[in-house]
Amino acid sequence: MSSIPEDYQFNQKHLLGLADYSKEDILYVLEQAKTFREILDRPVPKIPTLRDKTIVNLFYENSTRTRLSFELAQKRMGADVVNFSASTSSTKKGESLKDTIRNISSMKIDMVVCRHESPGVPNFLTQCVDASILNAGDGAHEHPTQALLDMFTMQQIHPDLTGKKIAIIGDISHSRVVRSNIMGLVKIGAEVVICGPKTFMPKFIEQMGCTISYNLEETLAWCDIAMALRIQLERQDHTPGLFPSLREYHDLFGIRMEHLEKYPDFKIMHPGPINRGVELESDVADSDRAVILDQVTNGVAVRMAVLYLLSGGNRV
Ligand code: CP
């Protein structure tokens, strides 16, 4: 905890994005998450910390890892949990987001975990209800708990990330994961290179404090950790033809077994879901250089820490 001042206090009510969190806030969440990670290894991995809290998981977009790990984190901590899925709700009858959240809030909800395809929806929810709002991914804007679990996993490899070389490779322009990771990693002092085809590079992204590379070989030779991002085919409807084919993408930017042999030091991460044979050769995803399933396990601990802190907890 040496980087966190003695008089530091966590004062956040929401987690809308890492843009709003200071270096100390981020390091504090990661520090707290270590305790929750240890709790997950206990024979009975449960603590009653949130037993007086009611939480709704409001998912307007598909999810496996984020939704299940939030729910597991909430249940491990004894919260009352209700799950809302847009596809089976009155949204299908035309009910607005504002009416939906205000009706749910009338059932005395303390916290809302929200995933939505539109950037800014979690922020909008803070204006509709009094509950704490946690962003579980809003369009291509932010996915803060993913970045926190990614940083936690990186710390398991390199406990001090100051000056560590992190490469993020792939579909940068459609990725909320990359935006939250760049903001978090730059704040805590890591060096970030983003790598991918020119057609996947948003304008002015280097103003976030990262460097751009279009060369996978150079990037892998440089980095301590390489995080591959999913090619988000479902978000490319408006801009078809960003690359000629998945096969060509894999040939130019896919991480393959030959790279692991050539560059023996870097570890591999991926937020999931993986397009096997596109971002990663299938054997790479299953290799002992990959920490992809560690990311998923750590996601539960990190989300426990965030829920705990936002519910008013101070120290575990
Ligand atoms: N990493 C991630 O957000 O995965 P899901 O879409 O399955 O939640």
mmCIF file of N, CA and C in Angstrom, residues 144-273:
data_model
loop_
_atom_site.group_PDB
_atom_site.id
_atom_site.type_symbol
_atom_site.label_atom_id
_atom_site.label_comp_id
_atom_site.label_asym_id
_atom_site.label_seq_id
_atom_site.Cartn_x
_atom_site.Cartn_y
_atom_site.Cartn_z
ATOM 1 N N PRO A 144 -15.131 -0.494 -16.802
ATOM 2 C CA PRO A 144 -14.133 -0.288 -15.744
ATOM 3 C C PRO A 144 -13.789 -1.528 -14.917
ATOM 4 N N THR A 145 -14.791 -2.380 -14.615
ATOM 5 C CA THR A 145 -14.424 -3.551 -13.797
ATOM 6 C C THR A 145 -13.558 -4.522 -14.594
ATOM 7 N N GLN A 146 -13.728 -4.545 -15.930
ATOM 8 C CA GLN A 146 -12.840 -5.392 -16.750
ATOM 9 C C GLN A 146 -11.403 -4.889 -16.646
ATOM 10 N N ALA A 147 -11.224 -3.563 -16.757
ATOM 11 C CA ALA A 147 -9.859 -3.022 -16.669
ATOM 12 C C ALA A 147 -9.268 -3.265 -15.282
ATOM 13 N N LEU A 148 -10.095 -3.150 -14.242
ATOM 14 C CA LEU A 148 -9.579 -3.392 -12.883
ATOM 15 C C LEU A 148 -9.155 -4.849 -12.714
ATOM 16 N N LEU A 149 -9.945 -5.779 -13.249
ATOM 17 C CA LEU A 149 -9.559 -7.191 -13.116
ATOM 18 C C LEU A 149 -8.349 -7.481 -13.997
ATOM 19 N N ASP A 150 -8.231 -6.778 -15.115
ATOM 20 C CA ASP A 150 -7.034 -6.950 -15.956
ATOM 21 C C ASP A 150 -5.792 -6.465 -15.204
ATOM 22 N N MET A 151 -5.901 -5.289 -14.566
ATOM 23 C CA MET A 151 -4.747 -4.756 -13.823
ATOM 24 C C MET A 151 -4.402 -5.649 -12.635
ATOM 25 N N PHE A 152 -5.433 -6.202 -11.978
ATOM 26 C CA PHE A 152 -5.193 -7.116 -10.855
ATOM 27 C C PHE A 152 -4.413 -8.344 -11.339
ATOM 28 N N THR A 153 -4.812 -8.862 -12.498
ATOM 29 C CA THR A 153 -4.138 -10.039 -13.067
ATOM 30 C C THR A 153 -2.701 -9.678 -13.460
ATOM 31 N N MET A 154 -2.516 -8.490 -14.019
ATOM 32 C CA MET A 154 -1.149 -8.049 -14.353
ATOM 33 C C MET A 154 -0.293 -7.932 -13.088
ATOM 34 N N GLN A 155 -0.895 -7.457 -11.999
ATOM 35 C CA GLN A 155 -0.140 -7.341 -10.742
ATOM 36 C C GLN A 155 0.268 -8.710 -10.188
ATOM 37 N N GLN A 156 -0.504 -9.746 -10.512
ATOM 38 C CA GLN A 156 -0.100 -11.094 -10.067
ATOM 39 C C GLN A 156 1.187 -11.526 -10.780
ATOM 40 N N ILE A 157 1.396 -10.979 -11.993
ATOM 41 C CA ILE A 157 2.602 -11.307 -12.766
ATOM 42 C C ILE A 157 3.735 -10.348 -12.384
ATOM 43 N N HIS A 158 3.414 -9.054 -12.318
ATOM 44 C CA HIS A 158 4.389 -8.006 -11.984
ATOM 45 C C HIS A 158 3.760 -7.142 -10.886
ATOM 46 N N PRO A 159 4.060 -7.406 -9.606
ATOM 47 C CA PRO A 159 3.361 -6.694 -8.518
ATOM 48 C C PRO A 159 3.404 -5.173 -8.643
ATOM 49 N N ASP A 160 4.512 -4.614 -9.125
ATOM 50 C CA ASP A 160 4.555 -3.166 -9.349
ATOM 51 C C ASP A 160 4.502 -2.926 -10.868
ATOM 52 N N LEU A 161 3.419 -2.338 -11.318
ATOM 53 C CA LEU A 161 3.249 -2.144 -12.767
ATOM 54 C C LEU A 161 3.905 -0.857 -13.278
ATOM 55 N N THR A 162 4.549 -0.104 -12.369
ATOM 56 C CA THR A 162 5.217 1.129 -12.809
ATOM 57 C C THR A 162 6.273 0.782 -13.860
ATOM 58 N N GLY A 163 6.165 1.390 -15.027
ATOM 59 C CA GLY A 163 7.133 1.172 -16.104
ATOM 60 C C GLY A 163 6.976 -0.146 -16.844
ATOM 61 N N LYS A 164 6.030 -0.972 -16.448
ATOM 62 C CA LYS A 164 5.828 -2.246 -17.167
ATOM 63 C C LYS A 164 5.221 -1.959 -18.538
ATOM 64 N N LYS A 165 5.577 -2.824 -19.491
ATOM 65 C CA LYS A 165 5.220 -2.585 -20.890
ATOM 66 C C LYS A 165 4.019 -3.438 -21.275
ATOM 67 N N ILE A 166 2.901 -2.774 -21.482
ATOM 68 C CA ILE A 166 1.651 -3.479 -21.761
ATOM 69 C C ILE A 166 1.237 -3.183 -23.212
ATOM 70 N N ALA A 167 1.067 -4.236 -23.991
ATOM 71 C CA ALA A 167 0.595 -4.089 -25.374
ATOM 72 C C ALA A 167 -0.869 -4.526 -25.435
ATOM 73 N N ILE A 168 -1.683 -3.717 -26.093
ATOM 74 C CA ILE A 168 -3.091 -4.079 -26.306
ATOM 75 C C ILE A 168 -3.302 -4.115 -27.819
ATOM 76 N N ILE A 169 -3.711 -5.294 -28.297
ATOM 77 C CA ILE A 169 -3.642 -5.571 -29.744
ATOM 78 C C ILE A 169 -5.028 -5.913 -30.278
ATOM 79 N N GLY A 170 -5.428 -5.262 -31.373
ATOM 80 C CA GLY A 170 -6.659 -5.704 -32.026
ATOM 81 C C GLY A 170 -7.582 -4.583 -32.409
ATOM 82 N N ASP A 171 -8.887 -4.810 -32.147
ATOM 83 C CA ASP A 171 -9.952 -3.917 -32.578
ATOM 84 C C ASP A 171 -10.071 -2.772 -31.571
ATOM 85 N N ILE A 172 -9.176 -1.792 -31.713
ATOM 86 C CA ILE A 172 -9.094 -0.708 -30.722
ATOM 87 C C ILE A 172 -10.336 0.196 -30.807
ATOM 88 N N SER A 173 -10.773 0.497 -32.020
ATOM 89 C CA SER A 173 -11.804 1.538 -32.170
ATOM 90 C C SER A 173 -13.162 1.128 -31.603
ATOM 91 N N HIS A 174 -13.448 -0.172 -31.530
ATOM 92 C CA HIS A 174 -14.757 -0.582 -31.013
ATOM 93 C C HIS A 174 -14.694 -1.016 -29.542
ATOM 94 N N SER A 175 -13.524 -0.845 -28.905
ATOM 95 C CA SER A 175 -13.320 -1.494 -27.618
ATOM 96 C C SER A 175 -13.461 -0.557 -26.420
ATOM 97 N N ARG A 176 -14.421 -0.877 -25.546
ATOM 98 C CA ARG A 176 -14.521 -0.171 -24.262
ATOM 99 C C ARG A 176 -13.434 -0.662 -23.302
ATOM 100 N N VAL A 177 -13.023 -1.933 -23.494
ATOM 101 C CA VAL A 177 -11.989 -2.504 -22.616
ATOM 102 C C VAL A 177 -10.685 -1.728 -22.780
ATOM 103 N N VAL A 178 -10.334 -1.396 -24.027
ATOM 104 C CA VAL A 178 -9.056 -0.707 -24.232
ATOM 105 C C VAL A 178 -9.101 0.689 -23.626
ATOM 106 N N ARG A 179 -10.222 1.381 -23.732
ATOM 107 C CA ARG A 179 -10.304 2.739 -23.191
ATOM 108 C C ARG A 179 -10.125 2.724 -21.676
ATOM 109 N N SER A 180 -10.830 1.808 -20.993
ATOM 110 C CA SER A 180 -10.680 1.750 -19.531
ATOM 111 C C SER A 180 -9.276 1.310 -19.150
ATOM 112 N N ASN A 181 -8.719 0.356 -19.903
ATOM 113 C CA ASN A 181 -7.360 -0.102 -19.575
ATOM 114 C C ASN A 181 -6.329 1.002 -19.776
ATOM 115 N N ILE A 182 -6.416 1.736 -20.883
ATOM 116 C CA ILE A 182 -5.428 2.809 -21.102
ATOM 117 C C ILE A 182 -5.516 3.812 -19.952
ATOM 118 N N MET A 183 -6.740 4.219 -19.606
ATOM 119 C CA MET A 183 -6.879 5.224 -18.536
ATOM 120 C C MET A 183 -6.311 4.715 -17.215
ATOM 121 N N GLY A 184 -6.650 3.473 -16.878
ATOM 122 C CA GLY A 184 -6.168 2.923 -15.609
ATOM 123 C C GLY A 184 -4.671 2.697 -15.606
ATOM 124 N N LEU A 185 -4.166 2.071 -16.656
ATOM 125 C CA LEU A 185 -2.738 1.713 -16.693
ATOM 126 C C LEU A 185 -1.849 2.954 -16.723
ATOM 127 N N VAL A 186 -2.254 3.960 -17.499
ATOM 128 C CA VAL A 186 -1.442 5.193 -17.561
ATOM 129 C C VAL A 186 -1.434 5.863 -16.184
ATOM 130 N N LYS A 187 -2.586 5.870 -15.515
ATOM 131 C CA LYS A 187 -2.640 6.508 -14.180
ATOM 132 C C LYS A 187 -1.707 5.822 -13.191
ATOM 133 N N ILE A 188 -1.613 4.490 -13.265
ATOM 134 C CA ILE A 188 -0.757 3.806 -12.276
ATOM 135 C C ILE A 188 0.677 3.647 -12.775
ATOM 136 N N GLY A 189 1.009 4.253 -13.923
ATOM 137 C CA GLY A 189 2.419 4.366 -14.320
ATOM 138 C C GLY A 189 2.942 3.319 -15.277
ATOM 139 N N ALA A 190 2.061 2.499 -15.868
ATOM 140 C CA ALA A 190 2.533 1.532 -16.872
ATOM 141 C C ALA A 190 2.702 2.227 -18.226
ATOM 142 N N GLU A 191 3.499 1.598 -19.095
ATOM 143 C CA GLU A 191 3.631 2.079 -20.476
ATOM 144 C C GLU A 191 2.685 1.259 -21.347
ATOM 145 N N VAL A 192 1.899 1.941 -22.181
ATOM 146 C CA VAL A 192 0.907 1.224 -22.988
ATOM 147 C C VAL A 192 1.148 1.482 -24.475
ATOM 148 N N VAL A 193 1.258 0.398 -25.227
ATOM 149 C CA VAL A 193 1.277 0.469 -26.690
ATOM 150 C C VAL A 193 0.016 -0.198 -27.205
ATOM 151 N N ILE A 194 -0.678 0.462 -28.115
ATOM 152 C CA ILE A 194 -1.818 -0.176 -28.756
ATOM 153 C C ILE A 194 -1.421 -0.511 -30.190
ATOM 154 N N CYS A 195 -1.836 -1.684 -30.626
ATOM 155 C CA CYS A 195 -1.344 -2.218 -31.895
ATOM 156 C C CYS A 195 -2.519 -2.818 -32.672
ATOM 157 N N GLY A 196 -2.580 -2.541 -33.951
ATOM 158 C CA GLY A 196 -3.641 -3.096 -34.785
ATOM 159 C C GLY A 196 -3.614 -2.438 -36.155
ATOM 160 N N PRO A 197 -4.531 -2.833 -37.030
ATOM 161 C CA PRO A 197 -4.601 -2.209 -38.349
ATOM 162 C C PRO A 197 -4.969 -0.730 -38.226
ATOM 163 N N LYS A 198 -4.522 0.067 -39.178
ATOM 164 C CA LYS A 198 -4.834 1.517 -39.164
ATOM 165 C C LYS A 198 -6.335 1.757 -39.120
ATOM 166 N N THR A 199 -7.095 0.894 -39.780
ATOM 167 C CA THR A 199 -8.552 1.072 -39.828
ATOM 168 C C THR A 199 -9.207 0.836 -38.465
ATOM 169 N N PHE A 200 -8.448 0.277 -37.522
ATOM 170 C CA PHE A 200 -8.981 0.037 -36.167
ATOM 171 C C PHE A 200 -8.484 1.063 -35.148
ATOM 172 N N MET A 201 -7.766 2.103 -35.623
ATOM 173 C CA MET A 201 -7.198 3.092 -34.692
ATOM 174 C C MET A 201 -8.073 4.342 -34.646
ATOM 175 N N PRO A 202 -8.665 4.654 -33.490
ATOM 176 C CA PRO A 202 -9.447 5.893 -33.403
ATOM 177 C C PRO A 202 -8.511 7.100 -33.482
ATOM 178 N N LYS A 203 -9.026 8.190 -34.060
ATOM 179 C CA LYS A 203 -8.233 9.417 -34.136
ATOM 180 C C LYS A 203 -7.927 9.912 -32.721
ATOM 181 N N PHE A 204 -6.752 10.449 -32.539
ATOM 182 C CA PHE A 204 -6.330 11.127 -31.305
ATOM 183 C C PHE A 204 -6.207 10.195 -30.105
ATOM 184 N N ILE A 205 -6.212 8.859 -30.318
ATOM 185 C CA ILE A 205 -6.159 7.952 -29.161
ATOM 186 C C ILE A 205 -4.862 8.129 -28.374
ATOM 187 N N GLU A 206 -3.773 8.551 -29.081
ATOM 188 C CA GLU A 206 -2.503 8.722 -28.381
ATOM 189 C C GLU A 206 -2.587 9.835 -27.326
ATOM 190 N N GLN A 207 -3.605 10.706 -27.440
ATOM 191 C CA GLN A 207 -3.765 11.764 -26.425
ATOM 192 C C GLN A 207 -4.168 11.178 -25.067
ATOM 193 N N MET A 208 -4.543 9.888 -25.045
ATOM 194 C CA MET A 208 -4.837 9.238 -23.763
ATOM 195 C C MET A 208 -3.557 8.797 -23.051
ATOM 196 N N GLY A 209 -2.410 8.975 -23.695
ATOM 197 C CA GLY A 209 -1.144 8.651 -23.019
ATOM 198 C C GLY A 209 -0.502 7.360 -23.483
ATOM 199 N N CYS A 210 -1.020 6.779 -24.570
ATOM 200 C CA CYS A 210 -0.445 5.541 -25.103
ATOM 201 C C CYS A 210 0.299 5.831 -26.405
ATOM 202 N N THR A 211 1.008 4.814 -26.912
ATOM 203 C CA THR A 211 1.721 4.916 -28.179
ATOM 204 C C THR A 211 1.088 3.935 -29.153
ATOM 205 N N ILE A 212 1.098 4.300 -30.451
ATOM 206 C CA ILE A 212 0.477 3.436 -31.468
ATOM 207 C C ILE A 212 1.561 2.642 -32.193
ATOM 208 N N SER A 213 1.296 1.371 -32.445
ATOM 209 C CA SER A 213 2.160 0.561 -33.312
ATOM 210 C C SER A 213 1.287 -0.167 -34.336
ATOM 211 N N TYR A 214 1.817 -0.300 -35.550
ATOM 212 C CA TYR A 214 1.111 -1.083 -36.569
ATOM 213 C C TYR A 214 1.862 -2.378 -36.856
ATOM 214 N N ASN A 215 2.847 -2.687 -35.994
ATOM 215 C CA ASN A 215 3.734 -3.816 -36.255
ATOM 216 C C ASN A 215 3.674 -4.816 -35.100
ATOM 217 N N LEU A 216 3.035 -5.956 -35.332
ATOM 218 C CA LEU A 216 2.853 -6.946 -34.251
ATOM 219 C C LEU A 216 4.186 -7.485 -33.749
ATOM 220 N N GLU A 217 5.104 -7.804 -34.657
ATOM 221 C CA GLU A 217 6.394 -8.396 -34.251
ATOM 222 C C GLU A 217 7.146 -7.449 -33.310
ATOM 223 N N GLU A 218 7.225 -6.187 -33.689
ATOM 224 C CA GLU A 218 7.928 -5.203 -32.837
ATOM 225 C C GLU A 218 7.243 -5.081 -31.480
ATOM 226 N N THR A 219 5.929 -5.118 -31.495
ATOM 227 C CA THR A 219 5.161 -4.953 -30.253
ATOM 228 C C THR A 219 5.396 -6.140 -29.318
ATOM 229 N N LEU A 220 5.374 -7.346 -29.864
ATOM 230 C CA LEU A 220 5.572 -8.534 -29.022
ATOM 231 C C LEU A 220 7.011 -8.613 -28.508
ATOM 232 N N ALA A 221 7.973 -8.141 -29.317
ATOM 233 C CA ALA A 221 9.370 -8.132 -28.874
ATOM 234 C C ALA A 221 9.561 -7.158 -27.705
ATOM 235 N N TRP A 222 8.715 -6.131 -27.651
ATOM 236 C CA TRP A 222 8.861 -5.049 -26.657
ATOM 237 C C TRP A 222 8.160 -5.349 -25.338
ATOM 238 N N CYS A 223 7.002 -6.020 -25.391
ATOM 239 C CA CYS A 223 6.084 -5.992 -24.241
ATOM 240 C C CYS A 223 6.396 -7.027 -23.157
ATOM 241 N N ASP A 224 5.901 -6.729 -21.938
ATOM 242 C CA ASP A 224 5.889 -7.708 -20.840
ATOM 243 C C ASP A 224 4.604 -8.517 -20.857
ATOM 244 N N ILE A 225 3.523 -7.869 -21.258
ATOM 245 C CA ILE A 225 2.202 -8.523 -21.316
ATOM 246 C C ILE A 225 1.516 -8.074 -22.601
ATOM 247 N N ALA A 226 0.920 -9.032 -23.317
ATOM 248 C CA ALA A 226 0.167 -8.699 -24.532
ATOM 249 C C ALA A 226 -1.291 -9.073 -24.314
ATOM 250 N N MET A 227 -2.170 -8.074 -24.428
ATOM 251 C CA MET A 227 -3.601 -8.359 -24.310
ATOM 252 C C MET A 227 -4.234 -8.257 -25.696
ATOM 253 N N ALA A 228 -4.785 -9.374 -26.159
ATOM 254 C CA ALA A 228 -5.474 -9.363 -27.457
ATOM 255 C C ALA A 228 -6.937 -8.998 -27.223
ATOM 256 N N LEU A 229 -7.495 -8.231 -28.144
ATOM 257 C CA LEU A 229 -8.904 -7.832 -28.044
ATOM 258 C C LEU A 229 -9.715 -8.530 -29.125
ATOM 259 N N ARG A 230 -10.948 -8.809 -28.787
ATOM 260 C CA ARG A 230 -11.844 -9.463 -29.742
ATOM 261 C C ARG A 230 -12.160 -8.548 -30.922
ATOM 262 N N ILE A 231 -12.184 -9.127 -32.106
ATOM 263 C CA ILE A 231 -12.688 -8.403 -33.281
ATOM 264 C C ILE A 231 -14.209 -8.356 -33.144
ATOM 265 N N GLN A 232 -14.758 -7.145 -33.003
ATOM 266 C CA GLN A 232 -16.186 -7.007 -32.681
ATOM 267 C C GLN A 232 -16.995 -6.869 -33.969
ATOM 268 N N LEU A 233 -17.193 -7.998 -34.602
ATOM 269 C CA LEU A 233 -17.887 -7.986 -35.891
ATOM 270 C C LEU A 233 -19.286 -7.381 -35.774
ATOM 271 N N GLU A 234 -19.927 -7.583 -34.601
ATOM 272 C CA GLU A 234 -21.299 -7.084 -34.446
ATOM 273 C C GLU A 234 -21.370 -5.560 -34.392
ATOM 274 N N ARG A 235 -20.238 -4.886 -34.116
ATOM 275 C CA ARG A 235 -20.256 -3.417 -34.054
ATOM 276 C C ARG A 235 -19.751 -2.787 -35.353
ATOM 277 N N GLN A 236 -19.516 -3.586 -36.389
ATOM 278 C CA GLN A 236 -18.943 -3.051 -37.618
ATOM 279 C C GLN A 236 -19.974 -2.878 -38.732
ATOM 280 N N ASP A 237 -21.272 -2.924 -38.363
ATOM 281 C CA ASP A 237 -22.329 -2.806 -39.374
ATOM 282 C C ASP A 237 -22.226 -1.502 -40.161
ATOM 283 N N HIS A 238 -21.858 -0.412 -39.445
ATOM 284 C CA HIS A 238 -21.858 0.905 -40.087
ATOM 285 C C HIS A 238 -20.571 1.155 -40.873
ATOM 286 N N THR A 239 -19.551 0.373 -40.626
ATOM 287 C CA THR A 239 -18.259 0.592 -41.288
ATOM 288 C C THR A 239 -17.712 -0.739 -41.795
ATOM 289 N N PRO A 240 -18.390 -1.355 -42.787
ATOM 290 C CA PRO A 240 -17.914 -2.650 -43.280
ATOM 291 C C PRO A 240 -16.583 -2.489 -44.008
ATOM 292 N N GLY A 241 -15.855 -3.573 -44.124
ATOM 293 C CA GLY A 241 -14.624 -3.555 -44.898
ATOM 294 C C GLY A 241 -13.437 -2.963 -44.166
ATOM 295 N N LEU A 242 -13.429 -3.052 -42.813
ATOM 296 C CA LEU A 242 -12.291 -2.514 -42.063
ATOM 297 C C LEU A 242 -11.040 -3.373 -42.250
ATOM 298 N N PHE A 243 -11.229 -4.629 -42.623
ATOM 299 C CA PHE A 243 -10.097 -5.470 -42.990
ATOM 300 C C PHE A 243 -10.606 -6.492 -44.011
ATOM 301 N N PRO A 244 -9.699 -6.985 -44.874
ATOM 302 C CA PRO A 244 -10.158 -7.822 -46.000
ATOM 303 C C PRO A 244 -10.802 -9.127 -45.559
ATOM 304 N N SER A 245 -10.208 -9.817 -44.599
ATOM 305 C CA SER A 245 -10.789 -11.097 -44.155
ATOM 306 C C SER A 245 -10.237 -11.422 -42.777
ATOM 307 N N LEU A 246 -10.945 -12.313 -42.064
ATOM 308 C CA LEU A 246 -10.465 -12.738 -40.740
ATOM 309 C C LEU A 246 -9.119 -13.432 -40.870
ATOM 310 N N ARG A 247 -8.957 -14.166 -41.979
ATOM 311 C CA ARG A 247 -7.693 -14.882 -42.195
ATOM 312 C C ARG A 247 -6.527 -13.902 -42.353
ATOM 313 N N GLU A 248 -6.760 -12.832 -43.103
ATOM 314 C CA GLU A 248 -5.686 -11.852 -43.273
ATOM 315 C C GLU A 248 -5.403 -11.146 -41.943
ATOM 316 N N TYR A 249 -6.476 -10.857 -41.178
ATOM 317 C CA TYR A 249 -6.261 -10.243 -39.859
ATOM 318 C C TYR A 249 -5.374 -11.152 -39.000
ATOM 319 N N HIS A 250 -5.707 -12.450 -38.989
ATOM 320 C CA HIS A 250 -4.928 -13.398 -38.178
ATOM 321 C C HIS A 250 -3.467 -13.441 -38.643
ATOM 322 N N ASP A 251 -3.268 -13.409 -39.953
ATOM 323 C CA ASP A 251 -1.894 -13.463 -40.481
ATOM 324 C C ASP A 251 -1.076 -12.249 -40.043
ATOM 325 N N LEU A 252 -1.741 -11.099 -39.932
ATOM 326 C CA LEU A 252 -0.994 -9.860 -39.622
ATOM 327 C C LEU A 252 -0.988 -9.505 -38.139
ATOM 328 N N PHE A 253 -2.078 -9.811 -37.426
ATOM 329 C CA PHE A 253 -2.188 -9.360 -36.035
ATOM 330 C C PHE A 253 -2.576 -10.463 -35.051
ATOM 331 N N GLY A 254 -2.753 -11.685 -35.501
ATOM 332 C CA GLY A 254 -3.053 -12.785 -34.592
ATOM 333 C C GLY A 254 -1.779 -13.254 -33.887
ATOM 334 N N ILE A 255 -1.896 -13.589 -32.603
ATOM 335 C CA ILE A 255 -0.735 -14.114 -31.863
ATOM 336 C C ILE A 255 -0.712 -15.629 -32.050
ATOM 337 N N ARG A 256 0.439 -16.117 -32.532
ATOM 338 C CA ARG A 256 0.561 -17.532 -32.894
ATOM 339 C C ARG A 256 1.655 -18.210 -32.073
ATOM 340 N N MET A 257 1.670 -19.550 -32.099
ATOM 341 C CA MET A 257 2.666 -20.308 -31.320
ATOM 342 C C MET A 257 4.082 -19.888 -31.696
ATOM 343 N N GLU A 258 4.296 -19.562 -32.974
ATOM 344 C CA GLU A 258 5.646 -19.149 -33.393
ATOM 345 C C GLU A 258 6.092 -17.893 -32.634
ATOM 346 N N HIS A 259 5.144 -17.021 -32.279
ATOM 347 C CA HIS A 259 5.493 -15.813 -31.510
ATOM 348 C C HIS A 259 5.921 -16.175 -30.095
ATOM 349 N N LEU A 260 5.257 -17.192 -29.519
ATOM 350 C CA LEU A 260 5.613 -17.584 -28.145
ATOM 351 C C LEU A 260 7.035 -18.138 -28.107
ATOM 352 N N GLU A 261 7.394 -18.877 -29.159
ATOM 353 C CA GLU A 261 8.763 -19.429 -29.214
ATOM 354 C C GLU A 261 9.786 -18.314 -29.450
ATOM 355 N N LYS A 262 9.441 -17.389 -30.319
ATOM 356 C CA LYS A 262 10.380 -16.322 -30.693
ATOM 357 C C LYS A 262 10.579 -15.311 -29.556
ATOM 358 N N TYR A 263 9.521 -15.012 -28.824
ATOM 359 C CA TYR A 263 9.582 -14.013 -27.741
ATOM 360 C C TYR A 263 9.159 -14.718 -26.454
ATOM 361 N N PRO A 264 10.097 -15.257 -25.687
ATOM 362 C CA PRO A 264 9.742 -16.193 -24.619
ATOM 363 C C PRO A 264 9.222 -15.567 -23.324
ATOM 364 N N ASP A 265 9.154 -14.220 -23.242
ATOM 365 C CA ASP A 265 8.888 -13.621 -21.931
ATOM 366 C C ASP A 265 7.474 -13.105 -21.708
ATOM 367 N N PHE A 266 6.779 -12.708 -22.760
ATOM 368 C CA PHE A 266 5.504 -12.013 -22.505
ATOM 369 C C PHE A 266 4.378 -13.004 -22.171
ATOM 370 N N LYS A 267 3.465 -12.537 -21.327
ATOM 371 C CA LYS A 267 2.249 -13.303 -20.999
ATOM 372 C C LYS A 267 1.090 -12.805 -21.860
ATOM 373 N N ILE A 268 0.077 -13.654 -21.987
ATOM 374 C CA ILE A 268 -1.039 -13.336 -22.883
ATOM 375 C C ILE A 268 -2.340 -13.198 -22.096
ATOM 376 N N MET A 269 -3.039 -12.107 -22.390
ATOM 377 C CA MET A 269 -4.359 -11.898 -21.785
ATOM 378 C C MET A 269 -5.386 -11.669 -22.892
ATOM 379 N N HIS A 270 -6.627 -11.866 -22.532
ATOM 380 C CA HIS A 270 -7.747 -11.597 -23.459
ATOM 381 C C HIS A 270 -8.990 -11.430 -22.579
ATOM 382 N N PRO A 271 -9.760 -10.358 -22.785
ATOM 383 C CA PRO A 271 -10.938 -10.160 -21.919
ATOM 384 C C PRO A 271 -12.064 -11.146 -22.199
ATOM 385 N N GLY A 272 -12.014 -11.803 -23.369
ATOM 386 C CA GLY A 272 -13.073 -12.722 -23.742
ATOM 387 C C GLY A 272 -14.300 -11.978 -24.240
ATOM 388 N N PRO A 273 -15.182 -12.606 -24.982
ATOM 389 C CA PRO A 273 -14.997 -13.950 -25.542
ATOM 390 C C PRO A 273 -13.971 -13.930 -26.681
#
